XYZ file of C-alpha atoms in Angstrom:
380
model
C 134.162 67.649 101.865
C 133.887 67.172 98.138
C 130.321 67.273 96.833
C 129.467 64.694 94.192
C 127.586 66.843 91.724
C 124.992 65.989 89.085
C 123.591 68.227 86.357
C 120.473 68.312 84.267
C 120.295 70.532 81.168
C 124.050 70.791 81.586
C 124.724 72.901 78.513
C 128.350 73.279 77.437
C 129.525 73.297 81.062
C 129.166 76.850 82.426
C 127.884 75.549 85.751
C 130.263 72.601 85.708
C 133.282 74.841 85.022
C 132.213 77.114 87.877
C 131.992 74.057 90.153
C 135.301 72.682 88.915
C 137.054 75.929 89.791
C 135.324 76.518 93.170
C 137.140 75.235 96.230
C 138.126 76.419 99.694
C 140.033 75.157 102.742
C 138.437 75.763 106.143
C 140.145 76.593 109.435
C 140.562 72.894 110.194
C 142.421 72.261 106.977
C 139.460 70.479 105.373
C 139.079 70.990 101.646
C 135.673 71.792 100.196
C 134.795 71.561 96.530
C 132.864 69.719 93.839
C 133.364 66.538 91.839
C 131.499 65.567 88.692
C 129.166 62.614 89.181
C 127.001 62.651 86.047
C 125.304 65.056 83.647
C 122.449 65.025 81.163
C 122.217 67.175 78.030
C 120.125 66.817 74.879
C 122.319 68.339 72.152
C 125.180 66.165 70.746
C 127.571 69.069 69.994
C 127.019 70.470 73.464
C 127.739 67.096 75.047
C 131.042 66.928 73.121
C 131.952 70.396 74.381
C 131.171 69.388 77.964
C 133.213 66.196 77.763
C 136.238 67.888 76.228
C 136.420 70.848 78.598
C 135.046 69.542 81.872
C 136.232 65.927 81.829
C 139.051 66.132 79.245
C 137.685 62.855 77.938
C 135.688 62.646 74.689
C 134.629 59.096 75.611
C 133.389 59.882 79.129
C 130.430 57.633 79.969
C 128.972 59.803 82.711
C 127.503 62.430 80.366
C 124.192 61.191 78.971
C 123.117 62.612 75.625
C 119.359 62.202 75.514
C 116.077 63.982 76.035
C 115.581 64.393 79.767
C 112.064 62.982 79.299
C 113.650 59.682 78.292
C 116.512 59.782 80.800
C 116.288 57.038 83.445
C 116.581 59.256 86.500
C 115.563 56.466 88.866
C 118.478 54.209 87.911
C 120.407 54.483 91.184
C 122.701 51.605 90.272
C 123.883 53.471 87.187
C 123.986 57.006 88.523
C 124.872 56.504 92.197
C 124.340 58.839 95.124
C 124.901 62.576 94.730
C 125.467 65.478 97.121
C 124.489 68.326 94.838
C 122.361 69.092 91.769
C 122.875 71.998 89.379
C 120.322 72.626 86.684
C 119.430 75.546 84.447
C 116.042 74.267 83.369
C 115.034 75.460 79.860
C 114.022 79.107 79.746
C 112.327 79.235 76.321
C 108.796 79.437 77.710
C 109.666 81.899 80.477
C 111.633 84.503 78.539
C 109.914 87.855 78.107
C 111.378 87.933 74.579
C 109.226 85.000 73.505
C 105.522 84.218 73.857
C 106.051 83.413 77.551
C 103.836 80.341 77.531
C 105.266 79.386 80.909
C 104.056 76.038 82.208
C 101.735 75.748 79.181
C 104.635 75.502 76.747
C 106.734 72.531 75.653
C 109.723 73.506 77.794
C 108.091 75.046 80.852
C 107.217 71.753 82.557
C 110.766 70.378 82.258
C 111.645 71.741 85.716
C 109.729 68.703 87.048
C 112.678 66.477 86.109
C 114.808 68.445 88.547
C 112.114 67.859 91.137
C 112.291 64.115 90.404
C 116.039 64.087 91.044
C 115.562 65.975 94.315
C 112.922 63.530 95.543
C 114.785 60.453 94.309
C 118.296 61.314 95.539
C 117.793 63.990 98.231
C 121.118 65.755 97.579
C 122.358 68.084 100.284
C 121.609 71.122 98.132
C 120.675 72.256 94.659
C 121.163 75.332 92.477
C 118.514 76.047 89.819
C 118.798 78.842 87.236
C 116.336 80.505 84.879
C 115.564 83.842 83.209
C 114.055 86.741 85.143
C 110.855 86.323 83.109
C 110.155 83.216 85.148
C 108.653 85.434 87.856
C 105.920 86.833 85.592
C 105.055 83.771 83.455
C 101.433 82.664 83.830
C 100.767 85.846 85.825
C 103.227 84.744 88.491
C 101.605 81.345 89.075
C 104.417 79.428 87.337
C 107.126 80.696 89.672
C 105.100 80.024 92.807
C 104.250 76.522 91.575
C 107.907 75.791 90.865
C 109.002 77.085 94.266
C 106.365 74.972 96.008
C 107.532 71.871 94.126
C 111.120 72.473 95.245
C 110.017 73.203 98.813
C 107.816 70.109 98.983
C 110.806 68.019 97.907
C 112.358 68.777 101.280
C 114.357 71.989 100.807
C 114.684 75.421 102.367
C 114.814 77.900 99.493
C 116.657 81.130 98.797
C 115.469 82.501 95.450
C 117.149 85.682 94.248
C 117.218 87.945 91.209
C 120.903 88.219 90.306
C 122.363 90.935 88.111
C 125.532 89.290 86.913
C 127.208 92.563 86.001
C 127.327 93.148 89.798
C 129.434 89.997 90.117
C 132.199 90.783 87.647
C 130.507 89.469 84.505
C 130.916 91.956 81.597
C 127.288 91.561 80.602
C 123.860 92.751 81.710
C 122.553 89.251 82.312
C 119.764 89.020 84.860
C 118.688 85.641 86.176
C 116.596 84.034 88.882
C 118.712 81.554 90.809
C 117.207 79.353 93.496
C 119.451 77.703 96.067
C 117.876 74.968 98.126
C 119.403 73.475 101.297
C 117.941 70.171 102.461
C 115.660 70.821 105.418
C 117.504 68.641 107.938
C 120.758 70.464 107.180
C 119.058 73.854 107.415
C 117.834 72.891 110.862
C 121.416 72.013 111.799
C 122.451 75.604 111.083
C 123.626 75.417 107.473
C 122.166 78.601 106.042
C 122.768 79.914 102.553
C 122.810 83.666 102.029
C 122.964 85.611 98.779
C 126.618 86.591 98.327
C 127.136 90.355 98.278
C 127.901 91.790 94.827
C 131.608 92.072 94.106
C 131.108 95.162 91.910
C 127.987 96.903 93.249
C 129.017 100.290 91.840
C 128.249 100.671 88.114
C 131.493 102.653 87.787
C 133.359 99.420 88.507
C 131.482 97.141 86.130
C 133.693 95.195 83.728
C 133.021 96.690 80.308
C 132.623 94.860 77.001
C 135.775 96.541 75.750
C 137.783 95.335 78.740
C 136.449 91.808 78.329
C 137.174 91.570 74.623
C 140.488 93.451 74.389
C 142.297 92.781 77.679
C 144.237 90.799 76.706
C 143.761 90.886 72.935
C 142.284 87.764 71.380
C 144.786 86.057 69.073
C 143.546 85.818 65.488
C 143.985 82.035 65.593
C 142.100 81.609 68.859
C 139.550 78.817 69.149
C 136.045 79.630 67.833
C 137.176 83.018 66.573
C 135.872 82.905 62.975
C 134.568 86.165 61.529
C 131.192 86.469 59.839
C 131.111 87.161 56.081
C 128.553 89.957 55.876
C 127.020 91.120 52.626
C 127.887 94.586 51.366
C 124.511 96.089 52.326
C 124.808 94.925 55.954
C 128.334 96.307 56.275
C 127.180 99.645 54.857
C 124.190 99.797 57.202
C 126.386 99.006 60.194
C 128.692 101.864 59.231
C 125.866 104.299 60.012
C 124.888 102.785 63.370
C 126.497 104.625 66.278
C 128.032 102.875 69.267
C 125.203 101.491 71.399
C 122.674 102.069 68.580
C 120.592 99.550 66.664
C 118.951 99.050 63.260
C 116.474 101.871 63.900
C 119.096 104.559 64.514
C 118.084 107.827 62.839
C 121.519 108.112 61.252
C 120.835 105.231 58.850
C 119.884 106.419 55.343
C 116.343 105.537 54.302
C 117.444 103.170 51.537
C 119.422 101.070 54.046
C 116.793 100.869 56.784
C 114.955 97.722 57.766
C 111.242 97.792 57.134
C 110.150 95.303 59.736
C 107.203 95.628 62.056
C 107.955 95.309 65.748
C 109.569 97.055 68.691
C 112.277 99.505 67.825
C 113.848 99.202 71.275
C 115.486 95.941 70.306
C 118.863 94.290 69.934
C 118.591 93.965 66.145
C 121.979 94.980 64.725
C 122.728 96.575 68.047
C 126.302 97.651 68.634
C 127.972 97.249 71.989
C 128.760 100.299 74.086
C 132.426 99.765 74.843
C 132.217 101.635 78.169
C 129.447 99.433 79.574
C 128.835 95.728 80.068
C 127.343 94.153 76.978
C 123.674 93.480 76.595
C 122.575 89.866 77.138
C 124.353 87.236 75.055
C 121.720 84.975 73.515
C 121.916 81.735 71.627
C 118.947 82.037 69.283
C 117.620 84.419 66.658
C 118.257 85.072 63.006
C 120.009 87.864 61.148
C 120.778 90.918 63.194
C 120.841 89.136 66.563
C 124.506 88.096 66.632
C 125.747 91.114 68.683
C 127.847 93.771 66.953
C 131.211 95.343 67.614
C 131.202 98.912 68.916
C 133.345 100.293 66.049
C 134.111 97.560 63.538
C 131.323 96.877 61.025
C 130.806 93.228 61.915
C 129.197 90.776 64.279
C 131.153 89.505 67.235
C 133.020 86.252 66.884
C 132.022 83.324 69.061
C 135.232 83.764 71.046
C 134.288 87.359 71.797
C 130.845 86.190 72.926
C 132.507 83.539 75.067
C 134.615 86.226 76.743
C 131.447 88.162 77.566
C 130.190 84.905 79.104
C 133.483 84.628 81.080
C 134.717 81.379 79.514
C 138.514 81.116 79.271
C 140.105 81.294 75.830
C 141.174 77.647 75.952
C 137.550 76.525 76.327
C 136.902 74.754 73.030
C 133.297 74.742 71.851
C 132.598 71.840 69.489
C 130.367 72.112 66.428
C 129.524 74.452 63.556
C 129.478 78.210 63.971
C 125.740 78.474 64.720
C 125.833 75.485 67.058
C 128.654 77.124 68.999
C 126.778 80.446 69.116
C 123.794 78.668 70.640
C 125.928 76.850 73.203
C 127.593 80.065 74.345
C 124.354 82.010 74.570
C 122.500 79.357 76.550
C 125.312 78.810 79.053
C 125.538 79.983 82.651
C 128.406 82.515 82.965
C 131.006 80.609 85.059
C 132.244 83.708 86.880
C 128.751 84.587 88.095
C 127.861 81.043 89.104
C 131.200 80.660 90.875
C 130.263 83.434 93.325
C 127.134 81.495 94.247
C 128.851 78.121 94.556
C 131.618 79.618 96.686
C 128.930 80.976 99.011
C 127.405 77.497 99.215
C 130.767 75.994 100.154
C 131.312 78.657 102.824
C 127.821 78.054 104.195
C 128.542 74.347 104.666
C 132.054 75.006 106.025
C 130.664 77.645 108.452
C 132.948 80.331 107.025
C 131.633 83.876 107.209
C 131.100 85.847 104.012
C 129.477 89.114 103.007
C 125.865 88.699 101.989
C 122.718 90.649 101.181
C 118.997 90.066 101.665
C 117.457 87.943 98.937
C 115.053 89.913 96.784
C 113.584 88.040 93.831
C 111.773 91.200 92.623
C 108.653 89.405 91.520
C 106.920 92.062 89.484
C 103.578 90.407 89.007
C 100.030 91.073 90.074
C 100.574 88.620 92.927
C 103.917 89.763 94.348
C 106.017 92.870 94.112
C 109.603 93.260 95.329
C 109.111 90.759 98.106
C 112.083 89.511 100.097
C 113.454 86.008 100.026
C 112.051 85.291 103.491
C 108.611 86.475 102.417
C 108.719 84.173 99.388
C 109.666 81.271 101.633
C 106.646 81.997 103.827
C 104.338 82.249 100.823
C 105.546 78.962 99.343
C 104.594 77.078 102.526
C 100.961 78.071 102.152
């Protein structure tokens, strides 16, 4: 069974690459996997990256570059039937780093376009991804509203708070991922479970040093340009210890930043080579580009891509800042692959190790509730 898969907010193809590389053969010799049907993405550079790496065709007509609000989702003749939907709906208004406007922001309501696809096409399942801050936006109301919309579209939900470093990703990247199985299939015994972490012990986490140096990145690798820092920045970095940031006490007074705000930040923060990196992001100005643990420089885009588990031959198209944004906004393929493999095994009735879903909704409405408890709440 090969699932015809559609994507909204496709990004540079993190989810698509995970799908492309996820496949199993069951005990009856039947192959299970995914096949690209269509995708929608707003940014032109990102669309070019997707086409080149996922479809190996810069002229592919099944990737639609337009604002999802203008995308003709109801055009069945053009898009055709689908079996699966993957979408990482925009996180800008749910991130705890921003103003967390939630459903009141410009991006918060965009999840509704995923709901439209679910209602219009009724795929067998969907996978939706967003930041952990989704659970606390609008005092928890946003997350519950989104879950209810997915549930009312005809799906049995398994939301979970994933720590991707527990799944072999060399990065502390924490995300809410919601898997929905169409109700009629759930009643037939197709049950999705949260796959058990592959590296539950912190001692076994893949470190940033391992990710970036094993094997070494060739100097002429794709997207591996170095940043030309000014002399003052290089000198300041020389005083920041491994794992430290711009407010490290070791920085001389004349080199310190005099900026109001939280000192527990990632501004000019060096990696700790013995730990997974902090979260790779795609936005932010000076000082937010992630910094090498010993060399006085920002990471290259290829190094960031390694932390995001993209292979070295994955060519990101566009200028340096465009590429940085694409990498930071992407779903780490290695983490998503664990989830998609669990979906395949669920449909193929192949046993796999799993754990209880725990979204960890730390709001004034819910606290550390289980996936089954969330499912009950959403129905009311």
